[in-house]
PDB file of C-alpha atoms in Angstrom:
ATOM      1  CA  MET A1357     -20.465  76.187  59.626  1.00  0.00           C
ATOM      2  CA  ASP A1358     -22.186  79.132  57.653  1.00  0.00           C
ATOM      3  CA  ILE A1359     -23.289  77.749  54.273  1.00  0.00           C
ATOM      4  CA  ARG A1360     -24.689  79.959  51.592  1.00  0.00           C
ATOM      5  CA  THR A1361     -27.862  79.483  49.672  1.00  0.00           C
ATOM      6  CA  ILE A1362     -27.798  80.301  45.804  1.00  0.00           C
ATOM      7  CA  ASP A1363     -30.975  80.873  43.931  1.00  0.00           C
ATOM      8  CA  LEU A1364     -30.967  79.723  40.377  1.00  0.00           C
ATOM      9  CA  SER A1365     -34.763  79.643  40.048  1.00  0.00           C
ATOM     10  CA  GLU A1366     -36.558  81.440  37.268  1.00  0.00           C
ATOM     11  CA  GLY A1367     -35.495  85.116  37.059  1.00  0.00           C
ATOM     12  CA  PHE A1368     -32.498  84.749  39.422  1.00  0.00           C
ATOM     13  CA  ASP A1369     -29.956  87.519  39.904  1.00  0.00           C
ATOM     14  CA  GLU A1370     -26.938  86.419  37.998  1.00  0.00           C
ATOM     15  CA  ALA A1371     -24.504  89.013  39.585  1.00  0.00           C
ATOM     16  CA  GLU A1372     -25.621  87.973  43.057  1.00  0.00           C
ATOM     17  CA  ALA A1373     -25.306  84.252  42.085  1.00  0.00           C
ATOM     18  CA  ILE A1374     -21.556  84.800  40.800  1.00  0.00           C
ATOM     19  CA  LYS A1375     -20.568  86.739  44.082  1.00  0.00           C
ATOM     20  CA  SER A1376     -22.165  84.073  46.264  1.00  0.00           C
ATOM     21  CA  LEU A1377     -20.757  81.071  44.400  1.00  0.00           C
ATOM     22  CA  ARG A1378     -17.268  82.574  44.540  1.00  0.00           C
ATOM     23  CA  LEU A1379     -17.449  83.161  48.265  1.00  0.00           C
ATOM     24  CA  ALA A1380     -18.969  79.729  48.917  1.00  0.00           C
ATOM     25  CA  ALA A1381     -16.467  77.787  46.806  1.00  0.00           C
ATOM     26  CA  GLN A1382     -13.543  79.722  48.383  1.00  0.00           C
ATOM     27  CA  SER A1383     -14.787  79.084  51.991  1.00  0.00           C
ATOM     28  CA  HIS A1384     -16.172  75.694  52.244  1.00  0.00           C
ATOM     29  CA  GLY A1385     -16.527  74.344  48.634  1.00  0.00           C
ATOM     30  CA  LEU A1386     -20.239  73.846  49.436  1.00  0.00           C
ATOM     31  CA  PHE A1387     -23.546  75.683  49.114  1.00  0.00           C
ATOM     32  CA  PHE A1388     -27.191  75.075  49.016  1.00  0.00           C
ATOM     33  CA  LEU A1389     -29.223  75.506  45.672  1.00  0.00           C
ATOM     34  CA  LYS A1390     -32.757  76.662  45.085  1.00  0.00           C
ATOM     35  CA  ALA A1391     -33.793  75.167  41.632  1.00  0.00           C
ATOM     36  CA  LEU A1392     -36.265  72.334  42.157  1.00  0.00           C
ATOM     37  CA  SER A1393     -39.849  72.165  42.960  1.00  0.00           C
ATOM     38  CA  ASP A1394     -41.191  70.018  45.940  1.00  0.00           C
ATOM     39  CA  GLU A1395     -42.960  67.956  43.420  1.00  0.00           C
ATOM     40  CA  GLU A1396     -39.836  67.073  41.513  1.00  0.00           C
ATOM     41  CA  SER A1397     -38.002  66.080  44.610  1.00  0.00           C
ATOM     42  CA  SER A1398     -40.693  64.008  46.202  1.00  0.00           C
ATOM     43  CA  LYS A1399     -41.300  61.967  42.950  1.00  0.00           C
ATOM     44  CA  MET A1400     -37.604  61.119  42.686  1.00  0.00           C
ATOM     45  CA  LEU A1401     -37.392  60.111  46.317  1.00  0.00           C
ATOM     46  CA  GLU A1402     -40.492  58.020  46.024  1.00  0.00           C
ATOM     47  CA  ILE A1403     -39.312  56.117  42.995  1.00  0.00           C
ATOM     48  CA  SER A1404     -35.942  55.394  44.739  1.00  0.00           C
ATOM     49  CA  LYS A1405     -37.573  53.929  47.774  1.00  0.00           C
ATOM     50  CA  ASP A1406     -39.838  51.724  45.539  1.00  0.00           C
ATOM     51  CA  PHE A1407     -36.801  50.476  43.585  1.00  0.00           C
ATOM     52  CA  PHE A1408     -34.678  49.570  46.694  1.00  0.00           C
ATOM     53  CA  ALA A1409     -37.656  47.838  48.186  1.00  0.00           C
ATOM     54  CA  LEU A1410     -37.740  45.278  45.239  1.00  0.00           C
ATOM     55  CA  PRO A1411     -36.292  41.785  45.910  1.00  0.00           C
ATOM     56  CA  GLU A1412     -32.541  41.562  45.569  1.00  0.00           C
ATOM     57  CA  GLU A1413     -32.746  39.099  42.612  1.00  0.00           C
ATOM     58  CA  VAL A1414     -35.000  41.628  40.681  1.00  0.00           C
ATOM     59  CA  LYS A1415     -32.564  44.465  41.459  1.00  0.00           C
ATOM     60  CA  ARG A1416     -29.667  42.401  40.256  1.00  0.00           C
ATOM     61  CA  GLU A1417     -31.280  41.909  36.796  1.00  0.00           C
ATOM     62  CA  ASP A1418     -30.217  45.487  36.108  1.00  0.00           C
ATOM     63  CA  SER A1419     -26.530  45.092  36.956  1.00  0.00           C
ATOM     64  CA  ILE A1420     -24.276  46.417  34.276  1.00  0.00           C
ATOM     65  CA  ASP A1421     -21.054  48.345  35.452  1.00  0.00           C
ATOM     66  CA  TYR A1422     -19.984  50.967  37.872  1.00  0.00           C
ATOM     67  CA  THR A1423     -21.898  53.801  36.234  1.00  0.00           C
ATOM     68  CA  HIS A1424     -25.028  51.977  34.843  1.00  0.00           C
ATOM     69  CA  GLY A1425     -27.582  49.961  36.601  1.00  0.00           C
ATOM     70  CA  TYR A1426     -27.630  48.370  39.997  1.00  0.00           C
ATOM     71  CA  LEU A1427     -24.781  48.115  42.384  1.00  0.00           C
ATOM     72  CA  GLY A1428     -25.337  45.919  45.443  1.00  0.00           C
ATOM     73  CA  PRO A1429     -24.095  46.199  49.032  1.00  0.00           C
ATOM     74  CA  GLY A1430     -20.416  46.089  49.303  1.00  0.00           C
ATOM     75  CA  TRP A1431     -19.517  47.469  45.950  1.00  0.00           C
ATOM     76  CA  GLN A1432     -17.491  50.578  47.157  1.00  0.00           C
ATOM     77  CA  LEU A1433     -14.892  51.304  49.858  1.00  0.00           C
ATOM     78  CA  LEU A1434     -14.313  55.029  49.651  1.00  0.00           C
ATOM     79  CA  ASP A1435     -11.669  55.415  52.527  1.00  0.00           C
ATOM     80  CA  PRO A1436      -9.800  52.078  52.678  1.00  0.00           C
ATOM     81  CA  GLY A1437      -7.272  53.608  55.171  1.00  0.00           C
ATOM     82  CA  HIS A1438      -9.955  54.137  57.832  1.00  0.00           C
ATOM     83  CA  GLN A1439     -12.728  51.612  56.903  1.00  0.00           C
ATOM     84  CA  SER A1440     -12.928  48.062  58.198  1.00  0.00           C
ATOM     85  CA  ARG A1441     -15.437  47.200  55.581  1.00  0.00           C
ATOM     86  CA  ALA A1442     -17.279  48.540  52.578  1.00  0.00           C
ATOM     87  CA  ASP A1443     -19.687  51.428  52.667  1.00  0.00           C
ATOM     88  CA  THR A1444     -23.091  50.342  53.953  1.00  0.00           C
ATOM     89  CA  LYS A1445     -25.084  51.346  50.864  1.00  0.00           C
ATOM     90  CA  GLU A1446     -26.486  50.210  47.532  1.00  0.00           C
ATOM     91  CA  ALA A1447     -26.975  52.238  44.370  1.00  0.00           C
ATOM     92  CA  PHE A1448     -28.757  52.496  41.009  1.00  0.00           C
ATOM     93  CA  CYS A1449     -26.977  54.504  38.237  1.00  0.00           C
ATOM     94  CA  VAL A1450     -28.011  56.082  34.868  1.00  0.00           C
ATOM     95  CA  GLY A1451     -24.926  56.899  32.832  1.00  0.00           C
ATOM     96  CA  PRO A1452     -24.560  58.109  29.223  1.00  0.00           C
ATOM     97  CA  GLU A1453     -25.669  55.781  26.515  1.00  0.00           C
ATOM     98  CA  LEU A1454     -23.111  53.787  24.612  1.00  0.00           C
ATOM     99  CA  GLU A1455     -24.964  54.223  21.315  1.00  0.00           C
ATOM    100  CA  ASP A1456     -24.465  58.024  21.233  1.00  0.00           C
ATOM    101  CA  GLN A1457     -20.736  57.799  21.995  1.00  0.00           C
ATOM    102  CA  ALA A1458     -17.435  56.547  20.425  1.00  0.00           C
ATOM    103  CA  VAL A1459     -15.765  55.686  23.743  1.00  0.00           C
ATOM    104  CA  GLN A1460     -16.193  52.456  25.571  1.00  0.00           C
ATOM    105  CA  PRO A1461     -17.314  51.486  29.218  1.00  0.00           C
ATOM    106  CA  PRO A1462     -16.991  52.339  32.061  1.00  0.00           C
ATOM    107  CA  PHE A1463     -18.091  55.786  30.939  1.00  0.00           C
ATOM    108  CA  TYR A1464     -20.634  54.716  28.256  1.00  0.00           C
ATOM    109  CA  ASN A1465     -22.976  51.905  28.087  1.00  0.00           C
ATOM    110  CA  ASN A1466     -26.675  50.985  27.627  1.00  0.00           C
ATOM    111  CA  ASN A1467     -28.790  51.948  30.528  1.00  0.00           C
ATOM    112  CA  THR A1468     -31.544  49.411  31.762  1.00  0.00           C
ATOM    113  CA  PHE A1469     -34.551  49.807  34.064  1.00  0.00           C
ATOM    114  CA  PRO A1470     -36.936  47.425  35.843  1.00  0.00           C
ATOM    115  CA  ASP A1471     -39.665  48.377  33.359  1.00  0.00           C
ATOM    116  CA  ALA A1472     -41.721  45.304  34.280  1.00  0.00           C
ATOM    117  CA  HIS A1473     -41.803  46.284  37.925  1.00  0.00           C
ATOM    118  CA  LEU A1474     -41.622  49.940  37.907  1.00  0.00           C
ATOM    119  CA  PRO A1475     -42.603  51.201  34.455  1.00  0.00           C
ATOM    120  CA  GLU A1476     -42.572  54.830  35.455  1.00  0.00           C
ATOM    121  CA  MET A1477     -38.926  54.723  36.738  1.00  0.00           C
ATOM    122  CA  ARG A1478     -37.312  55.105  33.329  1.00  0.00           C
ATOM    123  CA  GLY A1479     -39.042  58.354  32.429  1.00  0.00           C
ATOM    124  CA  LEU A1480     -38.590  59.901  35.930  1.00  0.00           C
ATOM    125  CA  MET A1481     -34.986  59.285  36.022  1.00  0.00           C
ATOM    126  CA  THR A1482     -34.340  60.262  32.407  1.00  0.00           C
ATOM    127  CA  ARG A1483     -36.145  63.628  32.912  1.00  0.00           C
ATOM    128  CA  TYR A1484     -34.433  64.288  36.203  1.00  0.00           C
ATOM    129  CA  LYS A1485     -31.065  63.533  34.794  1.00  0.00           C
ATOM    130  CA  GLU A1486     -31.831  65.949  32.017  1.00  0.00           C
ATOM    131  CA  ARG A1487     -33.005  68.633  34.497  1.00  0.00           C
ATOM    132  CA  MET A1488     -29.734  68.219  36.531  1.00  0.00           C
ATOM    133  CA  PHE A1489     -27.764  68.425  33.348  1.00  0.00           C
ATOM    134  CA  GLU A1490     -29.293  71.769  32.379  1.00  0.00           C
ATOM    135  CA  LEU A1491     -28.998  73.030  35.938  1.00  0.00           C
ATOM    136  CA  SER A1492     -25.270  72.101  35.848  1.00  0.00           C
ATOM    137  CA  LYS A1493     -24.682  73.937  32.646  1.00  0.00           C
ATOM    138  CA  ARG A1494     -26.329  76.950  34.173  1.00  0.00           C
ATOM    139  CA  LEU A1495     -23.886  76.645  37.157  1.00  0.00           C
ATOM    140  CA  ASN A1496     -20.927  76.217  34.666  1.00  0.00           C
ATOM    141  CA  ARG A1497     -21.794  79.724  33.282  1.00  0.00           C
ATOM    142  CA  ILE A1498     -21.785  81.089  36.811  1.00  0.00           C
ATOM    143  CA  ILE A1499     -18.434  79.342  37.496  1.00  0.00           C
ATOM    144  CA  ALA A1500     -16.746  80.696  34.536  1.00  0.00           C
ATOM    145  CA  LEU A1501     -17.981  84.261  35.291  1.00  0.00           C
ATOM    146  CA  SER A1502     -16.726  83.953  38.775  1.00  0.00           C
ATOM    147  CA  PHE A1503     -13.212  83.504  37.231  1.00  0.00           C
ATOM    148  CA  GLY A1504     -13.622  86.551  35.033  1.00  0.00           C
ATOM    149  CA  LEU A1505     -13.882  84.177  32.005  1.00  0.00           C
ATOM    150  CA  PRO A1506     -16.636  84.271  29.275  1.00  0.00           C
ATOM    151  CA  GLY A1507     -19.733  82.636  30.385  1.00  0.00           C
ATOM    152  CA  ASP A1508     -19.506  79.970  27.590  1.00  0.00           C
ATOM    153  CA  TYR A1509     -15.881  79.181  28.543  1.00  0.00           C
ATOM    154  CA  PHE A1510     -16.800  75.559  29.675  1.00  0.00           C
ATOM    155  CA  VAL A1511     -19.475  74.837  27.032  1.00  0.00           C
ATOM    156  CA  HIS A1512     -17.465  72.532  24.691  1.00  0.00           C
ATOM    157  CA  THR A1513     -15.595  70.955  27.607  1.00  0.00           C
ATOM    158  CA  PHE A1514     -18.817  69.282  28.576  1.00  0.00           C
ATOM    159  CA  GLU A1515     -20.037  68.079  25.189  1.00  0.00           C
ATOM    160  CA  GLU A1516     -20.518  64.253  25.476  1.00  0.00           C
ATOM    161  CA  SER A1517     -20.250  64.428  29.260  1.00  0.00           C
ATOM    162  CA  PRO A1518     -20.057  61.181  31.092  1.00  0.00           C
ATOM    163  CA  ALA A1519     -22.362  62.608  33.790  1.00  0.00           C
ATOM    164  CA  ILE A1520     -23.940  60.021  36.130  1.00  0.00           C
ATOM    165  CA  LEU A1521     -27.221  60.072  37.983  1.00  0.00           C
ATOM    166  CA  ARG A1522     -27.007  57.817  41.114  1.00  0.00           C
ATOM    167  CA  MET A1523     -29.799  56.749  43.442  1.00  0.00           C
ATOM    168  CA  LEU A1524     -28.442  55.698  46.851  1.00  0.00           C
ATOM    169  CA  HIS A1525     -29.868  53.818  49.690  1.00  0.00           C
ATOM    170  CA  TYR A1526     -27.981  53.682  52.953  1.00  0.00           C
ATOM    171  CA  ALA A1527     -28.818  50.609  55.216  1.00  0.00           C
ATOM    172  CA  ALA A1528     -30.609  50.886  58.336  1.00  0.00           C
ATOM    173  CA  GLU A1529     -27.409  50.248  60.281  1.00  0.00           C
ATOM    174  CA  LYS A1530     -25.842  52.674  62.666  1.00  0.00           C
ATOM    175  CA  SER A1531     -22.354  53.626  61.784  1.00  0.00           C
ATOM    176  CA  ASP A1532     -19.428  53.099  64.041  1.00  0.00           C
ATOM    177  CA  VAL A1533     -16.734  55.643  63.182  1.00  0.00           C
ATOM    178  CA  GLU A1534     -14.168  54.155  65.761  1.00  0.00           C
ATOM    179  CA  GLN A1535     -14.550  50.640  64.260  1.00  0.00           C
ATOM    180  CA  GLY A1536     -14.416  51.937  60.658  1.00  0.00           C
ATOM    181  CA  VAL A1537     -18.038  51.260  59.838  1.00  0.00           C
ATOM    182  CA  LEU A1538     -19.643  54.108  57.665  1.00  0.00           C
ATOM    183  CA  ALA A1539     -22.356  54.523  55.341  1.00  0.00           C
ATOM    184  CA  ALA A1540     -20.035  56.241  52.983  1.00  0.00           C
ATOM    185  CA  GLY A1541     -16.304  56.704  53.841  1.00  0.00           C
ATOM    186  CA  ALA A1542     -14.570  59.984  53.736  1.00  0.00           C
ATOM    187  CA  HIS A1543     -13.689  61.254  50.237  1.00  0.00           C
ATOM    188  CA  THR A1544     -13.808  64.300  47.792  1.00  0.00           C
ATOM    189  CA  ASP A1545     -15.884  64.182  44.793  1.00  0.00           C
ATOM    190  CA  TRP A1546     -14.038  63.525  41.612  1.00  0.00           C
ATOM    191  CA  GLY A1547     -15.688  65.757  38.823  1.00  0.00           C
ATOM    192  CA  MET A1548     -16.672  69.324  38.335  1.00  0.00           C
ATOM    193  CA  ILE A1549     -19.732  69.657  40.663  1.00  0.00           C
ATOM    194  CA  THR A1550     -22.013  67.521  42.482  1.00  0.00           C
ATOM    195  CA  LEU A1551     -25.718  68.108  43.030  1.00  0.00           C
ATOM    196  CA  LEU A1552     -27.318  66.137  45.901  1.00  0.00           C
ATOM    197  CA  LEU A1553     -30.958  65.646  46.889  1.00  0.00           C
ATOM    198  CA  THR A1554     -31.549  63.877  50.130  1.00  0.00           C
ATOM    199  CA  ASP A1555     -34.671  62.757  51.989  1.00  0.00           C
ATOM    200  CA  GLY A1556     -33.842  65.048  54.981  1.00  0.00           C
ATOM    201  CA  GLN A1557     -32.386  62.232  57.219  1.00  0.00           C
ATOM    202  CA  PRO A1558     -29.237  63.334  58.884  1.00  0.00           C
ATOM    203  CA  GLY A1559     -25.883  61.754  58.090  1.00  0.00           C
ATOM    204  CA  LEU A1560     -23.833  63.836  55.694  1.00  0.00           C
ATOM    205  CA  GLU A1561     -20.833  65.470  57.306  1.00  0.00           C
ATOM    206  CA  VAL A1562     -18.096  67.726  55.950  1.00  0.00           C
ATOM    207  CA  GLU A1563     -14.572  68.099  57.251  1.00  0.00           C
ATOM    208  CA  GLU A1564     -12.999  71.417  57.893  1.00  0.00           C
ATOM    209  CA  ASN A1565      -9.753  72.015  59.728  1.00  0.00           C
ATOM    210  CA  GLY A1566      -9.868  68.396  61.059  1.00  0.00           C
ATOM    211  CA  GLU A1567     -13.316  68.787  62.568  1.00  0.00           C
ATOM    212  CA  TRP A1568     -16.559  67.068  61.100  1.00  0.00           C
ATOM    213  CA  PHE A1569     -19.711  69.180  60.731  1.00  0.00           C
ATOM    214  CA  ASP A1570     -23.301  67.971  60.142  1.00  0.00           C
ATOM    215  CA  ILE A1571     -24.897  69.287  56.956  1.00  0.00           C
ATOM    216  CA  ARG A1572     -28.561  69.843  56.906  1.00  0.00           C
ATOM    217  CA  GLU A1573     -30.013  71.679  53.872  1.00  0.00           C
ATOM    218  CA  PRO A1574     -33.026  73.941  54.101  1.00  0.00           C
ATOM    219  CA  LYS A1575     -36.105  72.363  52.870  1.00  0.00           C
ATOM    220  CA  GLY A1576     -36.467  72.687  49.014  1.00  0.00           C
ATOM    221  CA  THR A1577     -32.904  73.029  48.237  1.00  0.00           C
ATOM    222  CA  LEU A1578     -30.080  70.762  46.692  1.00  0.00           C
ATOM    223  CA  ILE A1579     -26.628  70.497  48.204  1.00  0.00           C
ATOM    224  CA  CYS A1580     -23.950  71.453  45.719  1.00  0.00           C
ATOM    225  CA  ASN A1581     -20.225  70.848  46.176  1.00  0.00           C
ATOM    226  CA  VAL A1582     -17.091  71.424  44.261  1.00  0.00           C
ATOM    227  CA  GLY A1583     -15.317  68.473  42.822  1.00  0.00           C
ATOM    228  CA  ASP A1584     -11.641  67.648  42.335  1.00  0.00           C
ATOM    229  CA  MET A1585     -11.571  68.843  38.742  1.00  0.00           C
ATOM    230  CA  LEU A1586     -12.796  72.300  39.626  1.00  0.00           C
ATOM    231  CA  ARG A1587     -10.482  72.439  42.514  1.00  0.00           C
ATOM    232  CA  MET A1588      -7.617  71.813  39.954  1.00  0.00           C
ATOM    233  CA  TRP A1589      -8.985  74.153  37.374  1.00  0.00           C
ATOM    234  CA  SER A1590      -9.027  76.859  40.058  1.00  0.00           C
ATOM    235  CA  ASN A1591      -5.498  76.093  41.288  1.00  0.00           C
ATOM    236  CA  ASP A1592      -6.888  75.618  44.763  1.00  0.00           C
ATOM    237  CA  MET A1593      -8.811  78.823  44.810  1.00  0.00           C
ATOM    238  CA  TYR A1594     -11.914  76.640  45.108  1.00  0.00           C
ATOM    239  CA  ILE A1595     -12.182  73.981  47.739  1.00  0.00           C
ATOM    240  CA  SER A1596     -13.148  70.262  47.065  1.00  0.00           C
ATOM    241  CA  PRO A1597     -14.609  69.378  50.459  1.00  0.00           C
ATOM    242  CA  ARG A1598     -13.880  66.073  52.059  1.00  0.00           C
ATOM    243  CA  HIS A1599     -17.172  64.514  53.322  1.00  0.00           C
ATOM    244  CA  ARG A1600     -18.671  61.282  54.651  1.00  0.00           C
ATOM    245  CA  VAL A1601     -21.980  59.810  55.525  1.00  0.00           C
ATOM    246  CA  VAL A1602     -22.506  58.647  59.080  1.00  0.00           C
ATOM    247  CA  ASN A1603     -25.698  56.817  60.037  1.00  0.00           C
ATOM    248  CA  LYS A1604     -26.327  58.014  63.465  1.00  0.00           C
ATOM    249  CA  THR A1605     -30.102  56.980  63.733  1.00  0.00           C
ATOM    250  CA  GLY A1606     -30.149  53.416  62.480  1.00  0.00           C
ATOM    251  CA  LEU A1607     -32.823  54.285  59.949  1.00  0.00           C
ATOM    252  CA  ASP A1608     -32.782  53.830  56.201  1.00  0.00           C
ATOM    253  CA  ARG A1609     -31.480  56.952  54.310  1.00  0.00           C
ATOM    254  CA  TYR A1610     -32.146  57.824  50.693  1.00  0.00           C
ATOM    255  CA  SER A1611     -30.313  60.325  48.382  1.00  0.00           C
ATOM    256  CA  ILE A1612     -30.052  61.091  44.614  1.00  0.00           C
ATOM    257  CA  VAL A1613     -26.846  62.469  43.395  1.00  0.00           C
ATOM    258  CA  PHE A1614     -25.749  63.840  40.067  1.00  0.00           C
ATOM    259  CA  PHE A1615     -22.072  63.899  39.159  1.00  0.00           C
ATOM    260  CA  PHE A1616     -21.155  66.362  36.504  1.00  0.00           C
ATOM    261  CA  HIS A1617     -17.919  65.412  34.620  1.00  0.00           C
ATOM    262  CA  PRO A1618     -16.308  66.921  31.567  1.00  0.00           C
ATOM    263  CA  ASN A1619     -15.710  65.032  28.402  1.00  0.00           C
ATOM    264  CA  PRO A1620     -13.239  62.132  29.161  1.00  0.00           C
ATOM    265  CA  LYS A1621     -10.583  63.504  26.968  1.00  0.00           C
ATOM    266  CA  THR A1622     -10.658  66.944  28.417  1.00  0.00           C
ATOM    267  CA  VAL A1623      -7.270  68.041  29.855  1.00  0.00           C
ATOM    268  CA  VAL A1624      -7.681  69.520  33.351  1.00  0.00           C
ATOM    269  CA  ALA A1625      -5.066  71.970  34.310  1.00  0.00           C
ATOM    270  CA  PRO A1626      -4.998  75.303  36.392  1.00  0.00           C
ATOM    271  CA  LEU A1627      -6.735  78.209  34.455  1.00  0.00           C
ATOM    272  CA  PRO A1628      -4.320  80.711  33.118  1.00  0.00           C
ATOM    273  CA  ASN A1629      -5.741  83.538  35.443  1.00  0.00           C
ATOM    274  CA  CYS A1630      -5.446  81.467  38.559  1.00  0.00           C
ATOM    275  CA  GLY A1631      -1.687  81.902  39.301  1.00  0.00           C
ATOM    276  CA  LYS A1632       1.326  79.650  38.996  1.00  0.00           C
ATOM    277  CA  PRO A1633      -0.021  76.162  38.198  1.00  0.00           C
ATOM    278  CA  MET A1634       0.104  73.771  41.306  1.00  0.00           C
ATOM    279  CA  TYR A1635      -1.110  70.717  39.371  1.00  0.00           C
ATOM    280  CA  PRO A1636       0.185  69.005  36.339  1.00  0.00           C
ATOM    281  CA  GLU A1637      -2.091  68.247  33.421  1.00  0.00           C
ATOM    282  CA  ILE A1638      -4.335  65.262  33.641  1.00  0.00           C
ATOM    283  CA  THR A1639      -7.305  64.182  31.434  1.00  0.00           C
ATOM    284  CA  CYS A1640     -10.761  63.680  32.890  1.00  0.00           C
ATOM    285  CA  GLU A1641     -10.606  59.924  31.932  1.00  0.00           C
ATOM    286  CA  GLU A1642      -7.164  59.411  33.745  1.00  0.00           C
ATOM    287  CA  HIS A1643      -8.586  60.974  36.931  1.00  0.00           C
ATOM    288  CA  LEU A1644     -11.883  59.200  36.994  1.00  0.00           C
ATOM    289  CA  LEU A1645     -10.349  55.804  36.294  1.00  0.00           C
ATOM    290  CA  SER A1646      -7.699  56.132  38.864  1.00  0.00           C
ATOM    291  CA  ARG A1647     -10.508  56.923  41.484  1.00  0.00           C
ATOM    292  CA  TYR A1648     -12.675  53.963  40.309  1.00  0.00           C
ATOM    293  CA  ARG A1649      -9.837  51.611  40.536  1.00  0.00           C
ATOM    294  CA  ALA A1650      -8.896  52.905  44.164  1.00  0.00           C
ATOM    295  CA  THR A1651     -12.361  52.652  45.597  1.00  0.00           C
ATOM    296  CA  ARG A1652     -14.274  49.766  44.019  1.00  0.00           C
ATOM    297  CA  ARG A1653     -14.591  46.996  46.341  1.00  0.00           C
ATOM    298  CA  ALA A1654     -16.277  44.112  44.347  1.00  0.00           C
ATOM    299  CA  PRO A1655     -17.812  43.338  41.088  1.00  0.00           C
ATOM    300  CA  PRO A1656     -21.269  45.013  40.756  1.00  0.00           C
ATOM    301  CA  VAL A1657     -23.091  41.642  40.522  1.00  0.00           C
TER     302      VAL A1657
END
């Protein structure tokens, strides 16, 4: 699988980025992204390992809901039709703050952190989430231009975005695909785009034409994939790739993922210049809630 690398670092070539994104989104729905420094990446991966190494009872002190705080093992089953048990992973999420929004959970709530144990974690995760948000807004401009739309087309759509930053720890347990045991079951992502930082351990696989391909990003890049809402907006011009995580080594695996979603009340429907609509209108809220209900396995605590 030939995956493109798009450079959005300082002084990038916008015309080249538009062309590369269009080709990548149409062929695989996936590309690598140059935008982060090695220092930014390493700090986030280090704090992730430190958090998941805390005692279980300490981590559970910060359990809130499905988009904020700690989610213990067994919380999600992404592919119920092919999995015999829940994904072998745990998570910690930073979602949008309730005090800044008029809507209620699960999209907005008050974030909490283990300040007494890892005082630097709050600042690191807050800054990283802001960094991912700014990067995603830059990508939104490229996406809009790739459709021949004004660069600011999606700006208002993502005001009060319920974007989520999620640290993930995949257990040191080998997956058994035949027996339905996976680190993360096969799924597509639900929002606009996803930005993924990994620790370099293998495991991520993408399906294409019924075959699964290993994805190993070049050092110093993020993995970016198209989500369901961008697929719907593009009227299937852009692909939302089905992917999974298969632990083949039996080692711990860490990743940090940013899910970029439009405002919950946003109506998602094919863009007017993308042909005869293949999808009915649906709000972001309706789509996200349907996916949460279909994949959550157990209460977060």
